[in-house]
mmCIF file of C-alpha atoms in Angstrom:
data_model
loop_
_atom_site.group_PDB
_atom_site.id
_atom_site.type_symbol
_atom_site.label_atom_id
_atom_site.label_comp_id
_atom_site.label_asym_id
_atom_site.label_seq_id
_atom_site.Cartn_x
_atom_site.Cartn_y
_atom_site.Cartn_z
ATOM 1 C CA UNK K 1 -31.969 117.558 -154.561
ATOM 2 C CA UNK K 2 -31.387 115.402 -151.462
ATOM 3 C CA UNK K 3 -33.332 115.891 -148.198
ATOM 4 C CA UNK K 4 -30.467 117.560 -146.292
ATOM 5 C CA UNK K 5 -29.937 120.202 -148.969
ATOM 6 C CA UNK K 6 -33.625 120.850 -149.637
ATOM 7 C CA UNK K 7 -34.398 121.248 -145.907
ATOM 8 C CA UNK K 8 -31.663 123.848 -145.423
ATOM 9 C CA UNK K 9 -33.179 127.354 -145.079
ATOM 10 C CA UNK K 10 -30.108 128.903 -146.724
ATOM 11 C CA UNK K 11 -29.151 128.741 -150.401
ATOM 12 C CA UNK K 12 -25.518 128.625 -151.417
ATOM 13 C CA UNK K 13 -24.336 131.237 -153.942
ATOM 14 C CA UNK K 14 -20.528 131.209 -154.208
ATOM 15 C CA UNK K 15 -17.417 130.957 -152.056
ATOM 16 C CA UNK K 16 -13.642 131.211 -152.009
ATOM 17 C CA UNK K 17 -10.493 131.235 -149.908
ATOM 18 C CA UNK K 18 -8.587 134.515 -149.521
ATOM 19 C CA UNK K 19 -4.870 134.353 -148.710
ATOM 20 C CA UNK K 20 -2.297 137.143 -148.541
ATOM 21 C CA UNK K 21 1.182 137.736 -147.195
ATOM 22 C CA UNK K 22 1.031 141.445 -148.032
ATOM 23 C CA UNK K 23 -0.358 144.376 -146.061
ATOM 24 C CA UNK K 24 -4.064 144.207 -146.778
ATOM 25 C CA UNK K 25 -7.409 145.748 -145.827
ATOM 26 C CA UNK K 26 -10.887 144.535 -146.747
ATOM 27 C CA UNK K 27 -12.633 146.825 -149.269
ATOM 28 C CA UNK K 28 -15.713 148.716 -148.123
ATOM 29 C CA UNK K 29 -18.918 147.654 -149.852
ATOM 30 C CA UNK K 30 -22.605 146.732 -149.546
ATOM 31 C CA UNK K 31 -23.718 143.326 -150.852
ATOM 32 C CA UNK K 32 -27.119 141.661 -151.339
ATOM 33 C CA UNK K 33 -26.254 138.292 -149.746
ATOM 34 C CA UNK K 34 -25.280 136.982 -146.348
ATOM 35 C CA UNK K 35 -21.584 136.194 -146.071
ATOM 36 C CA UNK K 36 -19.708 133.890 -143.714
ATOM 37 C CA UNK K 37 -16.107 134.915 -143.001
ATOM 38 C CA UNK K 38 -14.071 132.167 -141.274
ATOM 39 C CA UNK K 39 -10.516 133.264 -140.443
ATOM 40 C CA UNK K 40 -7.808 130.641 -140.957
ATOM 41 C CA UNK K 41 -4.632 132.690 -140.524
ATOM 42 C CA UNK K 42 -3.644 136.011 -138.985
ATOM 43 C CA UNK K 43 -6.098 138.722 -137.975
ATOM 44 C CA UNK K 44 -8.929 140.195 -140.046
ATOM 45 C CA UNK K 45 -10.317 143.526 -138.824
ATOM 46 C CA UNK K 46 -13.823 144.121 -140.094
ATOM 47 C CA UNK K 47 -16.623 146.573 -139.469
ATOM 48 C CA UNK K 48 -20.307 146.339 -140.288
ATOM 49 C CA UNK K 49 -22.099 149.660 -139.881
ATOM 50 C CA UNK K 50 -21.097 150.735 -136.328
ATOM 51 C CA UNK K 51 -19.812 147.353 -135.124
ATOM 52 C CA UNK K 52 -16.100 146.435 -135.245
ATOM 53 C CA UNK K 53 -14.405 143.072 -134.815
ATOM 54 C CA UNK K 54 -10.815 141.851 -134.776
ATOM 55 C CA UNK K 55 -11.161 138.234 -135.877
ATOM 56 C CA UNK K 56 -8.433 135.638 -135.407
ATOM 57 C CA UNK K 57 -7.922 132.058 -136.563
ATOM 58 C CA UNK K 58 -10.910 129.888 -135.698
ATOM 59 C CA UNK K 59 -13.320 132.835 -135.408
ATOM 60 C CA UNK K 60 -16.092 133.646 -137.843
ATOM 61 C CA UNK K 61 -18.660 136.346 -138.421
ATOM 62 C CA UNK K 62 -21.827 136.413 -140.527
ATOM 63 C CA UNK K 63 -22.208 139.659 -142.465
ATOM 64 C CA UNK K 64 -25.726 140.803 -143.390
ATOM 65 C CA UNK K 65 -27.033 141.971 -146.773
ATOM 66 C CA UNK K 66 -27.710 145.658 -147.272
ATOM 67 C CA UNK K 67 -25.237 146.765 -144.595
ATOM 68 C CA UNK K 68 -21.988 148.556 -145.284
ATOM 69 C CA UNK K 69 -18.981 146.475 -144.255
ATOM 70 C CA UNK K 70 -15.243 146.499 -144.841
ATOM 71 C CA UNK K 71 -11.899 146.720 -143.085
ATOM 72 C CA UNK K 72 -11.281 149.309 -140.392
ATOM 73 C CA UNK K 73 -7.566 148.544 -140.067
ATOM 74 C CA UNK K 74 -4.864 146.932 -142.175
ATOM 75 C CA UNK K 75 -3.800 143.317 -141.673
ATOM 76 C CA UNK K 76 -0.080 142.552 -141.854
ATOM 77 C CA UNK K 77 1.749 139.311 -142.576
ATOM 78 C CA UNK K 78 -0.026 136.081 -143.409
ATOM 79 C CA UNK K 79 -3.791 136.519 -143.608
ATOM 80 C CA UNK K 80 -6.353 133.966 -144.708
ATOM 81 C CA UNK K 81 -10.091 133.380 -144.500
ATOM 82 C CA UNK K 82 -12.890 131.494 -146.200
ATOM 83 C CA UNK K 83 -15.719 133.618 -147.560
ATOM 84 C CA UNK K 84 -19.075 132.067 -148.381
ATOM 85 C CA UNK K 85 -22.062 133.920 -149.828
ATOM 86 C CA UNK K 86 -25.589 132.598 -149.366
ATOM 87 C CA UNK K 87 -29.224 133.676 -149.220
ATOM 88 C CA UNK K 88 -31.762 132.947 -146.495
ATOM 89 C CA UNK K 89 -35.286 131.742 -147.268
ATOM 90 C CA UNK K 90 -36.527 132.250 -143.715
ATOM 91 C CA UNK K 91 -35.935 134.401 -140.618
ATOM 92 C CA UNK K 92 -32.382 135.384 -139.734
ATOM 93 C CA UNK K 93 -31.437 133.524 -136.547
ATOM 94 C CA UNK K 94 -27.715 133.539 -137.265
ATOM 95 C CA UNK K 95 -25.259 134.878 -134.661
ATOM 96 C CA UNK K 96 -24.757 138.652 -134.782
ATOM 97 C CA UNK K 97 -21.489 138.549 -132.830
ATOM 98 C CA UNK K 98 -18.236 136.781 -133.710
ATOM 99 C CA UNK K 99 -18.348 133.056 -133.053
ATOM 100 C CA UNK K 100 -15.331 131.171 -131.735
ATOM 101 C CA UNK K 101 -15.805 127.773 -133.313
ATOM 102 C CA UNK K 102 -15.557 124.818 -130.966
ATOM 103 C CA UNK K 103 -13.678 122.834 -133.594
ATOM 104 C CA UNK K 104 -12.142 125.167 -136.179
ATOM 105 C CA UNK K 105 -10.508 122.217 -137.966
ATOM 106 C CA UNK K 106 -13.931 120.670 -138.613
ATOM 107 C CA UNK K 107 -15.340 123.949 -139.912
ATOM 108 C CA UNK K 108 -12.281 124.399 -142.100
ATOM 109 C CA UNK K 109 -12.723 120.887 -143.494
ATOM 110 C CA UNK K 110 -16.340 121.628 -144.376
ATOM 111 C CA UNK K 111 -15.285 124.848 -146.114
ATOM 112 C CA UNK K 112 -12.626 123.014 -148.125
ATOM 113 C CA UNK K 113 -15.144 120.338 -149.067
ATOM 114 C CA UNK K 114 -17.599 122.990 -150.219
ATOM 115 C CA UNK K 115 -15.002 124.686 -152.422
ATOM 116 C CA UNK K 116 -13.955 121.326 -153.866
ATOM 117 C CA UNK K 117 -17.424 120.177 -154.933
ATOM 118 C CA UNK K 118 -18.376 123.677 -156.112
ATOM 119 C CA UNK K 119 -15.358 123.996 -158.404
ATOM 120 C CA UNK K 120 -14.244 120.497 -159.389
ATOM 121 C CA UNK K 121 -15.763 119.013 -162.585
ATOM 122 C CA UNK K 122 -17.964 115.955 -162.403
ATOM 123 C CA UNK K 123 -20.169 116.877 -159.449
ATOM 124 C CA UNK K 124 -23.933 117.317 -159.980
ATOM 125 C CA UNK K 125 -25.492 120.735 -159.592
ATOM 126 C CA UNK K 126 -26.885 119.982 -156.128
ATOM 127 C CA UNK K 127 -23.531 118.883 -154.679
ATOM 128 C CA UNK K 128 -22.437 122.381 -153.647
ATOM 129 C CA UNK K 129 -25.784 123.033 -151.939
ATOM 130 C CA UNK K 130 -25.500 119.707 -150.105
ATOM 131 C CA UNK K 131 -21.979 120.549 -148.926
ATOM 132 C CA UNK K 132 -23.113 124.007 -147.880
ATOM 133 C CA UNK K 133 -26.097 122.547 -145.996
ATOM 134 C CA UNK K 134 -23.702 120.527 -143.833
ATOM 135 C CA UNK K 135 -21.605 123.616 -143.139
ATOM 136 C CA UNK K 136 -24.702 125.669 -142.331
ATOM 137 C CA UNK K 137 -25.945 122.983 -139.903
ATOM 138 C CA UNK K 138 -22.558 123.009 -138.181
ATOM 139 C CA UNK K 139 -22.643 126.802 -137.945
ATOM 140 C CA UNK K 140 -26.085 126.733 -136.318
ATOM 141 C CA UNK K 141 -24.984 123.979 -133.940
ATOM 142 C CA UNK K 142 -21.956 126.036 -132.897
ATOM 143 C CA UNK K 143 -24.126 129.148 -132.487
ATOM 144 C CA UNK K 144 -26.612 127.265 -130.298
ATOM 145 C CA UNK K 145 -23.749 125.978 -128.172
ATOM 146 C CA UNK K 146 -22.511 129.542 -127.710
ATOM 147 C CA UNK K 147 -26.013 130.681 -126.708
ATOM 148 C CA UNK K 148 -26.222 127.873 -124.163
ATOM 149 C CA UNK K 149 -22.837 128.835 -122.732
ATOM 150 C CA UNK K 150 -23.906 132.473 -122.537
ATOM 151 C CA UNK K 151 -27.136 131.504 -120.778
ATOM 152 C CA UNK K 152 -25.176 129.404 -118.284
ATOM 153 C CA UNK K 153 -22.915 132.369 -117.489
ATOM 154 C CA UNK K 154 -25.907 134.707 -117.174
ATOM 155 C CA UNK K 155 -27.744 132.360 -114.809
ATOM 156 C CA UNK K 156 -24.637 131.806 -112.678
ATOM 157 C CA UNK K 157 -23.936 135.540 -112.547
ATOM 158 C CA UNK K 158 -27.452 136.227 -111.261
ATOM 159 C CA UNK K 159 -27.050 133.561 -108.571
ATOM 160 C CA UNK K 160 -23.741 135.144 -107.529
ATOM 161 C CA UNK K 161 -25.343 138.592 -107.337
ATOM 162 C CA UNK K 162 -28.223 137.341 -105.194
ATOM 163 C CA UNK K 163 -25.858 135.481 -102.870
ATOM 164 C CA UNK K 164 -23.032 138.011 -102.708
ATOM 165 C CA UNK K 165 -23.695 138.622 -98.993
ATOM 166 C CA UNK K 166 -22.169 135.182 -98.449
ATOM 167 C CA UNK K 167 -18.504 134.234 -98.766
ATOM 168 C CA UNK K 168 -18.808 132.484 -102.114
ATOM 169 C CA UNK K 169 -16.058 130.538 -103.833
ATOM 170 C CA UNK K 170 -15.686 129.590 -107.482
ATOM 171 C CA UNK K 171 -16.434 126.006 -106.420
ATOM 172 C CA UNK K 172 -19.727 127.133 -104.815
ATOM 173 C CA UNK K 173 -20.898 128.863 -107.985
ATOM 174 C CA UNK K 174 -19.756 125.987 -110.213
ATOM 175 C CA UNK K 175 -21.514 123.408 -108.031
ATOM 176 C CA UNK K 176 -24.741 125.417 -108.216
ATOM 177 C CA UNK K 177 -24.455 125.740 -112.009
ATOM 178 C CA UNK K 178 -23.459 122.092 -112.460
ATOM 179 C CA UNK K 179 -20.120 122.773 -114.175
ATOM 180 C CA UNK K 180 -16.460 122.299 -113.390
ATOM 181 C CA UNK K 181 -15.033 125.548 -111.916
ATOM 182 C CA UNK K 182 -12.462 125.882 -114.714
ATOM 183 C CA UNK K 183 -15.128 125.516 -117.402
ATOM 184 C CA UNK K 184 -17.490 127.998 -115.752
ATOM 185 C CA UNK K 185 -14.596 130.414 -115.290
ATOM 186 C CA UNK K 186 -13.872 130.176 -119.025
ATOM 187 C CA UNK K 187 -17.526 130.977 -119.761
ATOM 188 C CA UNK K 188 -17.318 134.040 -117.507
ATOM 189 C CA UNK K 189 -14.099 135.150 -119.197
ATOM 190 C CA UNK K 190 -15.804 134.972 -122.589
ATOM 191 C CA UNK K 191 -19.005 136.669 -121.395
ATOM 192 C CA UNK K 192 -17.674 139.312 -118.987
ATOM 193 C CA UNK K 193 -13.882 139.466 -119.556
ATOM 194 C CA UNK K 194 -13.524 138.396 -115.909
ATOM 195 C CA UNK K 195 -12.716 135.037 -114.391
ATOM 196 C CA UNK K 196 -15.303 133.461 -112.127
ATOM 197 C CA UNK K 197 -13.259 134.399 -109.045
ATOM 198 C CA UNK K 198 -12.904 137.998 -110.243
ATOM 199 C CA UNK K 199 -16.635 138.232 -110.943
ATOM 200 C CA UNK K 200 -17.501 136.981 -107.448
ATOM 201 C CA UNK K 201 -15.150 139.557 -105.921
ATOM 202 C CA UNK K 202 -16.642 142.334 -108.076
ATOM 203 C CA UNK K 203 -20.207 141.572 -106.955
ATOM 204 C CA UNK K 204 -19.148 141.271 -103.310
ATOM 205 C CA UNK K 205 -17.320 144.598 -103.472
ATOM 206 C CA UNK K 206 -20.368 146.255 -104.994
ATOM 207 C CA UNK K 207 -22.425 145.087 -102.027
ATOM 208 C CA UNK K 208 -19.818 146.233 -99.482
ATOM 209 C CA UNK K 209 -19.570 149.684 -101.093
ATOM 210 C CA UNK K 210 -23.348 149.955 -101.031
ATOM 211 C CA UNK K 211 -23.418 149.096 -97.317
ATOM 212 C CA UNK K 212 -20.746 151.694 -96.583
ATOM 213 C CA UNK K 213 -22.463 154.475 -98.498
ATOM 214 C CA UNK K 214 -26.138 153.822 -97.785
ATOM 215 C CA UNK K 215 -25.997 152.921 -94.074
ATOM 216 C CA UNK K 216 -24.400 154.416 -90.991
ATOM 217 C CA UNK K 217 -23.735 150.953 -89.578
ATOM 218 C CA UNK K 218 -20.411 150.150 -87.974
ATOM 219 C CA UNK K 219 -17.798 148.074 -89.780
ATOM 220 C CA UNK K 220 -18.376 145.352 -87.215
ATOM 221 C CA UNK K 221 -22.081 145.230 -88.061
ATOM 222 C CA UNK K 222 -21.411 145.215 -91.812
ATOM 223 C CA UNK K 223 -18.782 142.491 -91.421
ATOM 224 C CA UNK K 224 -21.235 140.306 -89.503
ATOM 225 C CA UNK K 225 -24.003 140.932 -92.050
ATOM 226 C CA UNK K 226 -21.739 140.047 -94.985
ATOM 227 C CA UNK K 227 -20.333 136.845 -93.501
ATOM 228 C CA UNK K 228 -16.832 138.073 -92.618
ATOM 229 C CA UNK K 229 -14.916 136.692 -89.638
ATOM 230 C CA UNK K 230 -14.837 140.069 -87.954
ATOM 231 C CA UNK K 231 -14.100 143.682 -88.775
ATOM 232 C CA UNK K 232 -10.407 143.124 -89.507
ATOM 233 C CA UNK K 233 -11.136 140.596 -92.223
ATOM 234 C CA UNK K 234 -13.554 143.038 -93.872
ATOM 235 C CA UNK K 235 -10.928 145.807 -93.745
ATOM 236 C CA UNK K 236 -8.243 143.560 -95.232
ATOM 237 C CA UNK K 237 -10.566 142.344 -98.021
ATOM 238 C CA UNK K 238 -11.743 145.824 -98.899
ATOM 239 C CA UNK K 239 -8.248 147.302 -98.884
ATOM 240 C CA UNK K 240 -6.961 144.495 -101.128
ATOM 241 C CA UNK K 241 -9.633 145.100 -103.772
ATOM 242 C CA UNK K 242 -10.165 148.860 -103.456
ATOM 243 C CA UNK K 243 -6.730 150.151 -102.451
ATOM 244 C CA UNK K 244 -8.008 152.016 -99.376
ATOM 245 C CA UNK K 245 -9.763 151.155 -96.128
ATOM 246 C CA UNK K 246 -13.568 151.072 -95.741
ATOM 247 C CA UNK K 247 -13.394 154.132 -93.510
ATOM 248 C CA UNK K 248 -11.303 156.063 -96.043
ATOM 249 C CA UNK K 249 -13.783 155.079 -98.758
ATOM 250 C CA UNK K 250 -16.694 156.210 -96.616
ATOM 251 C CA UNK K 251 -14.994 159.537 -95.916
ATOM 252 C CA UNK K 252 -14.746 160.250 -99.630
ATOM 253 C CA UNK K 253 -18.534 160.540 -99.617
ATOM 254 C CA UNK K 254 -19.083 161.918 -96.113
ATOM 255 C CA UNK K 255 -21.415 164.627 -97.410
ATOM 256 C CA UNK K 256 -23.933 162.089 -98.708
ATOM 257 C CA UNK K 257 -27.312 162.760 -97.112
ATOM 258 C CA UNK K 258 -29.042 159.658 -95.747
ATOM 259 C CA UNK K 259 -32.814 159.629 -95.390
ATOM 260 C CA UNK K 260 -34.598 157.329 -92.994
ATOM 261 C CA UNK K 261 -38.294 156.536 -93.086
#
């Protein structure tokens, strides 16, 4: 067996391509192998134990052995996905959440290549393992890229939280993180379902609400502390995001007891 295949910590078992134009739902079962599911067409709705995912073209999930999985909802229209069974010889460091592949065409090509060498006559026995090793390496590379993106969003979010007393912009956060604002905003959308601008506003509003509820300071004092150009700007900002004025918000909790040391 060649070096690439022998160094791979995963052993290929079997694979296929599922395609349907009928109403369809994945059967419920428990298997003894890992399984990669890479969606090519339509939507595939899968569960594994208590987790549920609606996977679309270009997304994949790795299902674990010994866990019940299946479909939690029917798929309608054209549906397609590659399924690849394998066994791990080492620790499981594969992604537990769905992975949006950076280049779904490349992953699809590797899947097609694997099926070809596994099923076409004339290839040696190690060919399928070699093809699978390339696919597995690509999967791990994609997973590591997703982890790096998640770490970047986490680090930027912490910086935003710490600095939310300042008037931050998306450009400020992106410059600190070393990314283009659009790219960092996409990372935040994937990680928090909020754009970068929305996340900054959320953290700033959390700080303003805390100031209103945990201090008896005037709006003018709070505005100065939180880098607003005066009380009116604070009122306008708060009303835009909360739907009521800071004073109205404070009055909702006017029975809160404040202790001072």
